Structure formats: structure tokens, C-alpha cells
Amino acid sequence: MKEQYICHSCETKYNVTEMIWKCKCGGLLDLKKEKGEINLEKWKKGQSTMWRYVSSMPFSEDCSIWKTITMGEGYTPLIRLDENVPHTFVKVDYMMPTLSFKDRGAAVLMAKAKELGVTKVIADSSGNAGTSIAAYAGRAGIHCDVFLSESTSPKKIAQIKAHGANVRAIQGTREEVASAAQEAVELEKVFYGSHVYNPFFYEGTKTYAYELFEQSEKLPDALIIPVGNGTLLLGTYYGLKELQECKLIHKLPKLIAVQAENCSPLADSFSDNEKQERKDTKETVAEGIAIAAPARASQILEAVRATDGQFITVAEEEIQKARVELAHKGFYVEPTTAANYAGYSKYEGAKSERIVIPLCGAGIKGDK
Ligand SMILES: *Cc1c(COP(=O)(O)O)cnc(C)c1O
Ligand SMILES: [Zn+2]
């Protein structure tokens, strides 16, 4: 395989056939790959799924494993939010096989795992990533254990089990859940199907940017993006950078990152460059972005800065109110996704700029 893992800190390279998930130095792994093909003509002729972009993903040309795994994910509708706000669009990413945007990353990651001959995968999740990995692992014939917190929405847990995965519920914080999963990965020597650590996941989420490029006459001025671990934000950023490298776009849209006020580690570090004492995090209804210590924090901050973006935090009442408003417009989303709309409502550019809000997760899954 031509692509390699490369350490974000010390630049050591590893073959992807090595089942590692971080560098010997402890650093995070990125992907070093050949420049993928970006060919608009080919895209236009492709199917209406994110696999129209497969030539820009790190799979060899004759690799067809993804065809045995895809469930038609991606190429989701881009729809005007409300006719009174003609320049604001929502991208309905809950129209996915497992009802969240995580299918973009999970489909690519599990296709790669199958290509690598993986027989068992361990993942950890606050819900949707686990559901998605469980579904695609099931489809790929890969055994799957999902670590999650006992307090995860029961509907998400039920779905993970239904896909045949083994649920390992942990009493503890999201960070403790991740540590438990990582210990199990080391102990059992299996593939860590992590949406956070494995860079192949972002090869899937980057298609969000490609789709926006194809579906909009002109790329929006600003993209609202929820941020927990930053898999949508970073994927979008990578996709935009690739479009820029091919000179298809010249300026990147601003990335407007949304966090819950109750759990806003990145928004806090973004606003004070001086290292301040970290604020305690509290529970939030936005369980999908309740990440107190995101592993890729510095990469996320870098991406938001590079696009001249900003962070917005939203209060619990604002999230609840936003959920009701969105539902009245026809979009029934989970609370985590309502936070995106709440963030948009507070964004000062909302009146004048062209904006896209992602509807990342379906309402039916998020109720407790
Ligand atoms: C996972 C998730 C998020 C946050 O994504 P990150 O990759 O953790 O930043 C937001 N909304 C929904 C519905 C999710 O499932
Ligand atoms: Zn390293």
C-alpha cells in the first residue's frame, strides 16, 4: 500500500499494515498519501453517494472492497433552511444509513480494515460513531466491540447491539471510556477502529466538503460545524485544502466551530492564548460533542484559525429552543445537532453571509 501513517509530532512513518494507532513517541497519526485524483468531469458522472469521490481516497484503483460495504452513504441533500433566509442552507447529513454523518468515516475506515484483513475491531464512542462502526463492521464481517458510557442514549446502545456488536459499557467519563478501549486494544492486539485516532476516518468525512463544492454554485462564506473530537471539522478542512491545492477554490470558507457552553475546552483555549486554568466541564444534552479533552485539539484550533473562523458556545436552554425551532421547520434532529443551529443563531454573520449548517444526527436516536 502506498499510503503510510505519519506521526504529527515527530514525522516517523509507519506502514498502514502495522496495526498501530499512535506513534512510539505518543504522537497522533496522520496519513501520508499520494495526491488523490480530483476530476470534476468524473465526479459528475459518478453515483449519487460519497463514493463518487473514491479516486481521491487512498484506495488502489482496482480495489472494490468498498462496493461490498457501502450502503449508499453520502451525497446528502443541501436544502434552504427557510425561504425567508435565502442564503442559509442545511446539509441533511442525518439522511445516512445509520442516521448520522459518522457513516462517511465509518464506511471508509471499515472498507480499509477489511482490505487490511482485520478480523476484529474495537471502537469507543459517545453513541453515533459506535453505531456506525458497528453497522459497517457487521457488513464487512468484522467482529466489533464498542466501548461506551453507561449513560449513552438507550436507542443508540440498542442499535449497536442490533448490528451484532458487543457493547462494553463503562461507568465513567468519555475519557475513561476511551482509555478502557485503548487498554483492550493493546491487550487483545486488535484493530482500533477509532474515529478520532485513525486518519482513514477523515478520508470519509472530507467528502462533506467535496459535496458542498459540487452542490453549491459558489462555496458558502461560512460553515457551521459542531466540534467534539473534530472529525467533521478536520475532515471538512482537509477536503477544502485538497480543493484549494487543485485550484478549484481560492479561499476557504470560515469554519465556525460550535461547542456546548457546558463542555467547551476548545472554545476556551481559542479565546485565551495564555494558558488558563481549565474550566470544569458539566453535563450537556449535546452528548455528541461532550468531549472534555479532544485528542486532536491543536489540529482543530489550527484549522479554525487558518480559515479565519471562530468558536461559538451555546447554553443548554439555547440548544433546547433550537431543537424545537428546527423541528417546526421540518427537521427533527438530536440535541447535539440542535446545538449547531443554536450556534448559527448567535453567529453575527448569519444575516449577511452564505452559510451551511450540518444536520448531523437524527432526532429519533437522540431522545433519552
Ligand atoms: C459525533 C457527532 C458530533 C461531533 O463530531 P466530532 O467528530 O466529535 O467533532 C456532532 N453531532 C453528531 C450528531 C455526532 O454524532
Ligand atoms: Zn512520533
mmCIF file of C-alpha atoms and ligand atoms in Angstrom:
data_model
loop_
_atom_site.group_PDB
_atom_site.id
_atom_site.type_symbol
_atom_site.label_atom_id
_atom_site.label_comp_id
_atom_site.label_asym_id
_atom_site.label_seq_id
_atom_site.Cartn_x
_atom_site.Cartn_y
_atom_site.Cartn_z
ATOM 1 C CA MET A 1 0.000 0.000 0.000
ATOM 2 C CA LYS A 2 1.369 3.358 -0.979
ATOM 3 C CA GLU A 3 -0.098 5.388 1.829
ATOM 4 C CA GLN A 4 1.582 5.471 5.226
ATOM 5 C CA TYR A 5 0.826 6.708 8.697
ATOM 6 C CA ILE A 6 2.974 9.675 9.662
ATOM 7 C CA CYS A 7 3.361 10.999 13.192
ATOM 8 C CA HIS A 8 2.035 14.516 13.595
ATOM 9 C CA SER A 9 4.747 15.280 16.181
ATOM 10 C CA CYS A 10 7.971 13.589 15.069
ATOM 11 C CA GLU A 11 7.131 12.612 11.472
ATOM 12 C CA THR A 12 8.086 8.961 11.888
ATOM 13 C CA LYS A 13 6.390 6.905 9.183
ATOM 14 C CA TYR A 14 4.710 3.540 9.549
ATOM 15 C CA ASN A 15 3.170 1.160 7.072
ATOM 16 C CA VAL A 16 -0.581 1.044 7.487
ATOM 17 C CA THR A 17 -0.331 -2.731 7.633
ATOM 18 C CA GLU A 18 1.113 -2.217 11.113
ATOM 19 C CA MET A 19 -1.865 -2.241 13.446
ATOM 20 C CA ILE A 20 -0.895 0.875 15.363
ATOM 21 C CA TRP A 21 -2.975 3.852 16.369
ATOM 22 C CA LYS A 22 -0.355 6.217 17.713
ATOM 23 C CA CYS A 23 3.350 6.835 17.289
ATOM 24 C CA LYS A 24 6.008 5.373 19.562
ATOM 25 C CA CYS A 25 6.531 8.943 20.790
ATOM 26 C CA GLY A 26 2.845 9.145 21.725
ATOM 27 C CA GLY A 27 2.038 11.462 18.814
ATOM 28 C CA LEU A 28 -1.087 11.275 16.691
ATOM 29 C CA LEU A 29 -1.040 9.684 13.267
ATOM 30 C CA ASP A 30 -1.903 11.488 10.070
ATOM 31 C CA LEU A 31 -1.970 9.994 6.614
ATOM 32 C CA LYS A 32 0.837 10.451 4.120
ATOM 33 C CA LYS A 33 -0.538 9.621 0.737
ATOM 34 C CA GLU A 34 -0.190 10.328 -2.913
ATOM 35 C CA LYS A 35 -2.255 13.162 -4.201
ATOM 36 C CA GLY A 36 -5.689 11.786 -4.962
ATOM 37 C CA GLU A 37 -7.378 12.465 -8.233
ATOM 38 C CA ILE A 38 -9.852 15.319 -8.272
ATOM 39 C CA ASN A 39 -11.674 15.238 -11.575
ATOM 40 C CA LEU A 40 -14.898 17.194 -11.793
ATOM 41 C CA GLU A 41 -15.995 15.546 -15.028
ATOM 42 C CA LYS A 42 -15.646 12.106 -13.481
ATOM 43 C CA TRP A 43 -17.402 13.233 -10.320
ATOM 44 C CA LYS A 44 -20.372 14.474 -12.281
ATOM 45 C CA LYS A 45 -20.750 11.084 -13.928
ATOM 46 C CA GLY A 46 -20.395 9.230 -10.651
ATOM 47 C CA GLN A 47 -23.087 7.755 -8.475
ATOM 48 C CA SER A 48 -25.074 9.844 -6.008
ATOM 49 C CA THR A 49 -23.126 8.671 -2.989
ATOM 50 C CA MET A 50 -19.841 9.797 -1.465
ATOM 51 C CA TRP A 51 -18.132 7.032 -3.437
ATOM 52 C CA ARG A 52 -18.230 9.251 -6.485
ATOM 53 C CA TYR A 53 -15.027 10.581 -4.867
ATOM 54 C CA VAL A 54 -13.299 7.232 -4.411
ATOM 55 C CA SER A 55 -10.469 8.212 -6.768
ATOM 56 C CA SER A 56 -9.452 10.864 -4.263
ATOM 57 C CA MET A 57 -9.395 8.376 -1.397
ATOM 58 C CA PRO A 58 -6.435 6.173 -0.507
ATOM 59 C CA PHE A 59 -7.651 3.002 -2.196
ATOM 60 C CA SER A 60 -5.920 1.469 -5.183
ATOM 61 C CA GLU A 61 -7.763 1.890 -8.460
ATOM 62 C CA ASP A 62 -8.718 -1.765 -8.735
ATOM 63 C CA CYS A 63 -9.834 -2.024 -5.110
ATOM 64 C CA SER A 64 -13.506 -2.840 -4.986
ATOM 65 C CA ILE A 65 -13.895 -3.847 -1.351
ATOM 66 C CA TRP A 66 -15.841 -0.667 -0.646
ATOM 67 C CA LYS A 67 -18.511 -1.879 -3.051
ATOM 68 C CA THR A 68 -19.262 -4.774 -0.717
ATOM 69 C CA ILE A 69 -19.588 -2.388 2.219
ATOM 70 C CA THR A 70 -21.315 0.758 1.031
ATOM 71 C CA MET A 71 -24.960 1.320 1.901
ATOM 72 C CA GLY A 72 -25.260 4.372 -0.310
ATOM 73 C CA GLU A 73 -23.975 6.872 2.251
ATOM 74 C CA GLY A 74 -23.250 10.483 1.418
ATOM 75 C CA TYR A 75 -24.284 12.928 -1.266
ATOM 76 C CA THR A 76 -26.889 14.178 1.159
ATOM 77 C CA PRO A 77 -29.363 16.930 0.294
ATOM 78 C CA LEU A 78 -28.439 20.589 0.612
ATOM 79 C CA ILE A 79 -31.663 22.419 1.327
ATOM 80 C CA ARG A 80 -32.671 26.003 2.058
ATOM 81 C CA LEU A 81 -33.363 26.348 5.767
ATOM 82 C CA ASP A 82 -36.286 28.671 5.315
ATOM 83 C CA GLU A 83 -37.444 30.710 2.353
ATOM 84 C CA ASN A 84 -37.150 33.853 4.424
ATOM 85 C CA VAL A 85 -33.405 33.285 4.786
ATOM 86 C CA PRO A 86 -32.366 32.577 1.202
ATOM 87 C CA HIS A 87 -28.633 32.329 1.867
ATOM 88 C CA THR A 88 -28.724 29.779 4.661
ATOM 89 C CA PHE A 89 -28.731 26.095 3.818
ATOM 90 C CA VAL A 90 -28.810 22.921 5.845
ATOM 91 C CA LYS A 91 -26.983 19.815 4.750
ATOM 92 C CA VAL A 92 -29.103 16.915 5.838
ATOM 93 C CA ASP A 93 -26.412 14.509 6.938
ATOM 94 C CA TYR A 94 -28.781 12.511 9.104
ATOM 95 C CA MET A 95 -30.051 11.024 5.848
ATOM 96 C CA MET A 96 -27.497 8.282 6.153
ATOM 97 C CA PRO A 97 -27.753 4.518 6.685
ATOM 98 C CA THR A 98 -27.285 4.801 10.467
ATOM 99 C CA LEU A 99 -28.729 8.318 10.717
ATOM 100 C CA SER A 100 -25.579 10.338 11.366
ATOM 101 C CA PHE A 101 -22.664 11.801 9.431
ATOM 102 C CA LYS A 102 -20.345 9.247 11.068
ATOM 103 C CA ASP A 103 -21.244 6.870 8.235
ATOM 104 C CA ARG A 104 -18.955 8.866 5.962
ATOM 105 C CA GLY A 105 -15.930 7.979 8.054
ATOM 106 C CA ALA A 106 -17.008 4.537 9.208
ATOM 107 C CA ALA A 107 -17.652 3.267 5.667
ATOM 108 C CA VAL A 108 -14.142 4.250 4.585
ATOM 109 C CA LEU A 109 -12.498 3.005 7.778
ATOM 110 C CA MET A 110 -14.196 -0.381 7.707
ATOM 111 C CA ALA A 111 -13.503 -0.796 3.971
ATOM 112 C CA LYS A 112 -9.829 -0.157 4.745
ATOM 113 C CA ALA A 113 -9.940 -2.539 7.717
ATOM 114 C CA LYS A 114 -11.371 -5.252 5.515
ATOM 115 C CA GLU A 115 -8.709 -4.598 2.896
ATOM 116 C CA LEU A 116 -6.092 -4.980 5.644
ATOM 117 C CA GLY A 117 -7.533 -8.338 6.637
ATOM 118 C CA VAL A 118 -8.745 -7.181 10.033
ATOM 119 C CA THR A 119 -10.979 -9.710 11.806
ATOM 120 C CA LYS A 120 -11.831 -7.771 14.950
ATOM 121 C CA VAL A 121 -12.205 -4.096 15.675
ATOM 122 C CA ILE A 122 -12.568 -2.183 18.923
ATOM 123 C CA ALA A 123 -14.133 1.273 18.990
ATOM 124 C CA ASP A 124 -15.267 3.738 21.613
ATOM 125 C CA SER A 125 -17.926 6.334 21.184
ATOM 126 C CA SER A 126 -20.448 8.651 22.704
ATOM 127 C CA GLY A 127 -23.031 6.897 20.540
ATOM 128 C CA ASN A 128 -23.233 7.626 16.846
ATOM 129 C CA ALA A 129 -19.686 6.640 15.894
ATOM 130 C CA GLY A 130 -20.180 3.342 17.693
ATOM 131 C CA THR A 131 -23.458 2.739 15.893
ATOM 132 C CA SER A 132 -21.851 3.467 12.589
ATOM 133 C CA ILE A 133 -18.719 1.365 13.129
ATOM 134 C CA ALA A 134 -20.922 -1.480 14.414
ATOM 135 C CA ALA A 135 -23.096 -1.393 11.293
ATOM 136 C CA TYR A 136 -20.230 -1.314 8.807
ATOM 137 C CA ALA A 137 -18.163 -3.854 10.740
ATOM 138 C CA GLY A 138 -21.172 -6.156 10.641
ATOM 139 C CA ARG A 139 -21.436 -5.639 6.916
ATOM 140 C CA ALA A 140 -17.707 -6.283 6.473
ATOM 141 C CA GLY A 141 -17.868 -9.461 8.545
ATOM 142 C CA ILE A 142 -15.562 -7.996 11.176
ATOM 143 C CA HIS A 143 -16.168 -8.693 14.867
ATOM 144 C CA CYS A 144 -16.761 -5.487 16.767
ATOM 145 C CA ASP A 145 -16.637 -4.395 20.402
ATOM 146 C CA VAL A 146 -17.892 -0.907 21.223
ATOM 147 C CA PHE A 147 -16.922 0.778 24.479
ATOM 148 C CA LEU A 148 -19.312 3.436 25.653
ATOM 149 C CA SER A 149 -20.569 5.168 28.736
ATOM 150 C CA GLU A 150 -23.468 3.630 30.630
ATOM 151 C CA SER A 151 -25.319 6.913 30.208
ATOM 152 C CA THR A 152 -25.372 6.782 26.383
ATOM 153 C CA SER A 153 -28.846 7.120 24.831
ATOM 154 C CA PRO A 154 -30.548 3.712 25.128
ATOM 155 C CA LYS A 155 -31.614 3.835 21.482
ATOM 156 C CA LYS A 156 -28.035 4.134 20.342
ATOM 157 C CA ILE A 157 -26.983 1.228 22.572
ATOM 158 C CA ALA A 158 -29.844 -0.890 21.265
ATOM 159 C CA GLN A 159 -28.854 -0.200 17.684
ATOM 160 C CA ILE A 160 -25.191 -1.053 18.288
ATOM 161 C CA LYS A 161 -26.259 -4.399 19.754
ATOM 162 C CA ALA A 162 -28.671 -4.993 16.912
ATOM 163 C CA HIS A 163 -25.820 -4.751 14.408
ATOM 164 C CA GLY A 164 -24.170 -7.644 16.215
ATOM 165 C CA ALA A 165 -21.537 -5.710 18.108
ATOM 166 C CA ASN A 166 -20.579 -6.449 21.650
ATOM 167 C CA VAL A 167 -21.318 -3.467 23.917
ATOM 168 C CA ARG A 168 -18.867 -2.841 26.755
ATOM 169 C CA ALA A 169 -20.485 -0.199 28.936
ATOM 170 C CA ILE A 170 -18.159 1.700 31.234
ATOM 171 C CA GLN A 171 -19.031 3.713 34.269
ATOM 172 C CA GLY A 172 -17.010 6.859 33.800
ATOM 173 C CA THR A 173 -16.253 9.877 31.705
ATOM 174 C CA ARG A 174 -15.839 9.842 27.934
ATOM 175 C CA GLU A 175 -12.059 9.916 28.509
ATOM 176 C CA GLU A 176 -12.251 6.864 30.774
ATOM 177 C CA VAL A 177 -14.274 5.055 28.139
ATOM 178 C CA ALA A 178 -11.559 5.800 25.566
ATOM 179 C CA SER A 179 -8.793 4.629 27.925
ATOM 180 C CA ALA A 180 -10.630 1.374 28.573
ATOM 181 C CA ALA A 181 -10.947 0.791 24.833
ATOM 182 C CA GLN A 182 -7.267 1.550 24.264
ATOM 183 C CA GLU A 183 -6.229 -0.850 27.016
ATOM 184 C CA ALA A 184 -8.345 -3.567 25.423
ATOM 185 C CA VAL A 185 -6.779 -2.845 22.023
ATOM 186 C CA GLU A 186 -3.293 -3.310 23.490
ATOM 187 C CA LEU A 187 -4.273 -6.408 25.421
ATOM 188 C CA GLU A 188 -6.150 -8.160 22.631
ATOM 189 C CA LYS A 189 -3.865 -6.846 19.872
ATOM 190 C CA VAL A 190 -6.734 -5.909 17.590
ATOM 191 C CA PHE A 191 -7.510 -3.061 15.214
ATOM 192 C CA TYR A 192 -8.539 0.175 16.894
ATOM 193 C CA GLY A 193 -11.429 1.408 14.775
ATOM 194 C CA SER A 194 -11.234 4.837 16.271
ATOM 195 C CA HIS A 195 -12.912 7.728 14.505
ATOM 196 C CA VAL A 196 -10.608 10.030 16.439
ATOM 197 C CA TYR A 197 -7.210 8.354 16.096
ATOM 198 C CA ASN A 198 -7.434 6.559 12.776
ATOM 199 C CA PRO A 199 -6.765 9.018 9.941
ATOM 200 C CA PHE A 200 -8.690 6.954 7.392
ATOM 201 C CA PHE A 201 -11.897 8.131 9.058
ATOM 202 C CA TYR A 202 -11.176 11.671 7.863
ATOM 203 C CA GLU A 203 -10.837 10.422 4.286
ATOM 204 C CA GLY A 204 -14.555 9.785 4.606
ATOM 205 C CA THR A 205 -15.583 12.965 6.393
ATOM 206 C CA LYS A 206 -13.665 15.093 3.878
ATOM 207 C CA THR A 207 -16.357 14.250 1.312
ATOM 208 C CA TYR A 208 -18.610 16.675 3.186
ATOM 209 C CA ALA A 209 -16.503 19.478 1.674
ATOM 210 C CA TYR A 210 -16.458 17.941 -1.801
ATOM 211 C CA GLU A 211 -20.232 17.653 -1.779
ATOM 212 C CA LEU A 212 -20.688 21.251 -0.718
ATOM 213 C CA PHE A 213 -18.403 22.268 -3.535
ATOM 214 C CA GLU A 214 -20.416 20.329 -6.083
ATOM 215 C CA GLN A 215 -23.821 21.230 -4.713
ATOM 216 C CA SER A 216 -23.332 24.978 -4.271
ATOM 217 C CA GLU A 217 -22.889 27.334 -7.163
ATOM 218 C CA LYS A 218 -20.355 29.140 -5.073
ATOM 219 C CA LEU A 219 -18.915 27.785 -1.828
ATOM 220 C CA PRO A 220 -20.550 29.367 1.239
ATOM 221 C CA ASP A 221 -18.807 32.104 3.205
ATOM 222 C CA ALA A 222 -19.045 30.201 6.465
ATOM 223 C CA LEU A 223 -19.600 26.630 7.553
ATOM 224 C CA ILE A 224 -21.114 25.950 10.934
ATOM 225 C CA ILE A 225 -19.506 22.790 12.327
ATOM 226 C CA PRO A 226 -20.113 21.108 15.700
ATOM 227 C CA VAL A 227 -16.949 20.092 17.482
ATOM 228 C CA GLY A 228 -16.414 17.322 19.960
ATOM 229 C CA ASN A 229 -13.444 15.375 18.638
ATOM 230 C CA GLY A 230 -13.424 17.367 15.435
ATOM 231 C CA THR A 231 -13.859 14.539 12.926
ATOM 232 C CA LEU A 232 -16.277 16.533 10.772
ATOM 233 C CA LEU A 233 -14.364 19.764 11.217
ATOM 234 C CA LEU A 234 -10.979 18.296 10.323
ATOM 235 C CA GLY A 235 -12.368 16.183 7.502
ATOM 236 C CA THR A 236 -14.051 19.256 6.034
ATOM 237 C CA TYR A 237 -10.844 21.229 6.396
ATOM 238 C CA TYR A 238 -8.793 18.528 4.648
ATOM 239 C CA GLY A 239 -11.342 18.326 1.845
ATOM 240 C CA LEU A 240 -11.285 22.095 1.376
ATOM 241 C CA LYS A 241 -7.484 22.138 1.365
ATOM 242 C CA GLU A 242 -7.438 19.493 -1.339
ATOM 243 C CA LEU A 243 -9.845 21.539 -3.461
ATOM 244 C CA GLN A 244 -7.604 24.532 -2.933
ATOM 245 C CA GLU A 245 -4.467 22.610 -3.897
ATOM 246 C CA CYS A 246 -6.159 21.696 -7.169
ATOM 247 C CA LYS A 247 -7.018 25.364 -7.638
ATOM 248 C CA LEU A 248 -10.735 24.631 -7.723
ATOM 249 C CA ILE A 249 -11.240 27.106 -4.911
ATOM 250 C CA HIS A 250 -9.101 30.034 -3.870
ATOM 251 C CA LYS A 251 -10.452 30.973 -0.489
ATOM 252 C CA LEU A 252 -11.618 28.606 2.217
ATOM 253 C CA PRO A 253 -14.970 29.257 3.897
ATOM 254 C CA LYS A 254 -14.667 30.267 7.529
ATOM 255 C CA LEU A 255 -15.095 27.345 9.890
ATOM 256 C CA ILE A 256 -17.445 28.369 12.685
ATOM 257 C CA ALA A 257 -16.982 25.752 15.383
ATOM 258 C CA VAL A 258 -19.787 25.139 17.855
ATOM 259 C CA GLN A 259 -19.376 23.729 21.368
ATOM 260 C CA ALA A 260 -21.750 23.423 24.302
ATOM 261 C CA GLU A 261 -21.113 26.022 26.987
ATOM 262 C CA ASN A 262 -21.052 23.168 29.487
ATOM 263 C CA CYS A 263 -18.190 21.463 27.689
ATOM 264 C CA SER A 264 -16.107 23.932 25.732
ATOM 265 C CA PRO A 265 -12.410 23.112 26.124
ATOM 266 C CA LEU A 266 -11.545 24.194 22.580
ATOM 267 C CA ALA A 267 -13.576 27.389 22.625
ATOM 268 C CA ASP A 268 -11.774 28.245 25.882
ATOM 269 C CA SER A 269 -8.284 27.672 24.507
ATOM 270 C CA PHE A 270 -9.190 29.509 21.314
ATOM 271 C CA SER A 271 -10.135 32.658 23.145
ATOM 272 C CA ASP A 272 -7.260 32.754 25.632
ATOM 273 C CA ASN A 273 -3.911 32.243 24.102
ATOM 274 C CA GLU A 274 -2.496 32.459 27.590
ATOM 275 C CA LYS A 275 -2.856 29.070 29.187
ATOM 276 C CA GLN A 276 -5.598 29.457 31.711
ATOM 277 C CA GLU A 277 -6.773 27.022 34.271
ATOM 278 C CA ARG A 278 -9.186 24.686 32.575
ATOM 279 C CA LYS A 279 -12.847 25.186 33.321
ATOM 280 C CA ASP A 280 -14.692 22.227 34.723
ATOM 281 C CA THR A 281 -16.994 20.558 32.279
ATOM 282 C CA LYS A 282 -20.591 19.812 33.100
ATOM 283 C CA GLU A 283 -23.134 17.528 31.551
ATOM 284 C CA THR A 284 -24.837 18.671 28.390
ATOM 285 C CA VAL A 285 -27.781 17.436 26.355
ATOM 286 C CA ALA A 286 -25.424 17.659 23.381
ATOM 287 C CA GLU A 287 -23.856 14.282 24.182
ATOM 288 C CA GLY A 288 -22.223 14.017 20.765
ATOM 289 C CA ILE A 289 -19.933 16.982 21.433
ATOM 290 C CA ALA A 290 -19.335 16.395 25.144
ATOM 291 C CA ILE A 291 -15.600 15.811 24.797
ATOM 292 C CA ALA A 292 -13.554 17.350 27.599
ATOM 293 C CA ALA A 293 -10.112 16.570 26.167
ATOM 294 C CA PRO A 294 -10.171 16.154 22.377
ATOM 295 C CA ALA A 295 -7.090 14.273 21.190
ATOM 296 C CA ARG A 296 -6.668 16.404 18.075
ATOM 297 C CA ALA A 297 -7.193 19.713 19.882
ATOM 298 C CA SER A 298 -4.222 21.531 18.393
ATOM 299 C CA GLN A 299 -5.075 20.451 14.848
ATOM 300 C CA ILE A 300 -8.648 21.674 15.306
ATOM 301 C CA LEU A 301 -7.566 25.065 16.638
ATOM 302 C CA GLU A 302 -5.111 25.397 13.777
ATOM 303 C CA ALA A 303 -7.816 24.663 11.196
ATOM 304 C CA VAL A 304 -10.254 27.183 12.644
ATOM 305 C CA ARG A 305 -7.524 29.863 12.763
ATOM 306 C CA ALA A 306 -6.342 29.089 9.242
ATOM 307 C CA THR A 307 -9.811 29.800 7.842
ATOM 308 C CA ASP A 308 -10.261 32.953 9.872
ATOM 309 C CA GLY A 309 -13.028 31.158 11.732
ATOM 310 C CA GLN A 310 -14.201 31.318 15.303
ATOM 311 C CA PHE A 311 -15.786 29.368 18.143
ATOM 312 C CA ILE A 312 -19.303 29.843 19.435
ATOM 313 C CA THR A 313 -20.630 28.259 22.607
ATOM 314 C CA VAL A 314 -24.287 27.553 23.267
ATOM 315 C CA ALA A 315 -26.204 27.197 26.516
ATOM 316 C CA GLU A 316 -28.484 24.281 27.364
ATOM 317 C CA GLU A 317 -31.657 26.377 27.020
ATOM 318 C CA GLU A 318 -30.494 27.639 23.639
ATOM 319 C CA ILE A 319 -29.993 24.060 22.452
ATOM 320 C CA GLN A 320 -33.464 23.022 23.585
ATOM 321 C CA LYS A 321 -35.053 26.045 21.975
ATOM 322 C CA ALA A 322 -33.158 25.456 18.738
ATOM 323 C CA ARG A 323 -34.343 21.864 18.608
ATOM 324 C CA VAL A 324 -37.954 22.978 18.748
ATOM 325 C CA GLU A 325 -37.407 25.652 16.093
ATOM 326 C CA LEU A 326 -35.741 23.242 13.705
ATOM 327 C CA ALA A 327 -38.484 20.675 14.170
ATOM 328 C CA HIS A 328 -41.053 23.347 13.310
ATOM 329 C CA LYS A 329 -39.186 23.870 10.065
ATOM 330 C CA GLY A 330 -39.435 20.135 9.380
ATOM 331 C CA PHE A 331 -36.067 18.939 10.628
ATOM 332 C CA TYR A 332 -36.198 16.580 13.592
ATOM 333 C CA VAL A 333 -32.665 16.364 14.929
ATOM 334 C CA GLU A 334 -30.942 15.099 18.023
ATOM 335 C CA PRO A 335 -29.974 17.659 20.701
ATOM 336 C CA THR A 336 -26.323 17.652 19.612
ATOM 337 C CA THR A 337 -27.412 18.825 16.177
ATOM 338 C CA ALA A 338 -29.735 21.448 17.617
ATOM 339 C CA ALA A 339 -26.578 22.967 19.082
ATOM 340 C CA ASN A 340 -25.390 23.675 15.516
ATOM 341 C CA TYR A 341 -28.500 25.688 14.808
ATOM 342 C CA ALA A 342 -28.234 27.461 18.151
ATOM 343 C CA GLY A 343 -24.656 28.382 17.232
ATOM 344 C CA TYR A 344 -25.786 29.679 13.858
ATOM 345 C CA SER A 345 -28.454 31.815 15.522
ATOM 346 C CA LYS A 346 -25.751 33.509 17.598
ATOM 347 C CA TYR A 347 -23.308 33.990 14.744
ATOM 348 C CA GLU A 348 -23.009 37.655 13.806
ATOM 349 C CA GLY A 349 -22.522 36.806 10.118
ATOM 350 C CA ALA A 350 -25.844 34.947 9.984
ATOM 351 C CA LYS A 351 -27.706 37.889 8.483
ATOM 352 C CA SER A 352 -25.422 38.664 5.582
ATOM 353 C CA GLU A 353 -23.246 35.643 4.793
ATOM 354 C CA ARG A 354 -23.950 32.492 2.861
ATOM 355 C CA ILE A 355 -23.931 29.721 5.423
ATOM 356 C CA VAL A 356 -24.352 25.967 5.653
ATOM 357 C CA ILE A 357 -25.469 24.237 8.837
ATOM 358 C CA PRO A 358 -24.943 20.487 9.015
ATOM 359 C CA LEU A 359 -27.795 18.396 10.386
ATOM 360 C CA CYS A 360 -25.557 15.643 11.699
ATOM 361 C CA GLY A 361 -27.817 13.350 13.705
ATOM 362 C CA ALA A 362 -31.470 12.276 13.550
ATOM 363 C CA GLY A 363 -33.865 13.190 16.331
ATOM 364 C CA ILE A 364 -35.273 9.746 16.659
ATOM 365 C CA LYS A 365 -31.979 8.385 18.019
ATOM 366 C CA GLY A 366 -31.120 11.116 20.444
ATOM 367 C CA ASP A 367 -34.004 11.007 22.870
ATOM 368 C CA LYS A 368 -33.192 9.654 26.272
HETATM 369 C C1 LIG B 1 -20.082 12.795 16.547
HETATM 370 C C2 LIG B 1 -21.097 13.842 16.418
HETATM 371 C C3 LIG B 1 -20.772 15.201 16.508
HETATM 372 C C4 LIG B 1 -19.397 15.676 16.808
HETATM 373 O O1 LIG B 1 -18.428 15.221 15.950
HETATM 374 P P1 LIG B 1 -16.925 15.210 16.368
HETATM 375 O O2 LIG B 1 -16.259 14.442 15.344
HETATM 376 O O3 LIG B 1 -16.814 14.548 17.717
HETATM 377 O O4 LIG B 1 -16.480 16.616 16.441
HETATM 378 C C5 LIG B 1 -21.780 16.121 16.310
HETATM 379 N N1 LIG B 1 -23.036 15.755 16.067
HETATM 380 C C6 LIG B 1 -23.393 14.465 15.979
HETATM 381 C C7 LIG B 1 -24.813 14.122 15.724
HETATM 382 C C8 LIG B 1 -22.431 13.460 16.152
HETATM 383 O O5 LIG B 1 -22.796 12.187 16.071
HETATM 384 ZN ZN ZN B 2 6.079 10.459 16.818
#
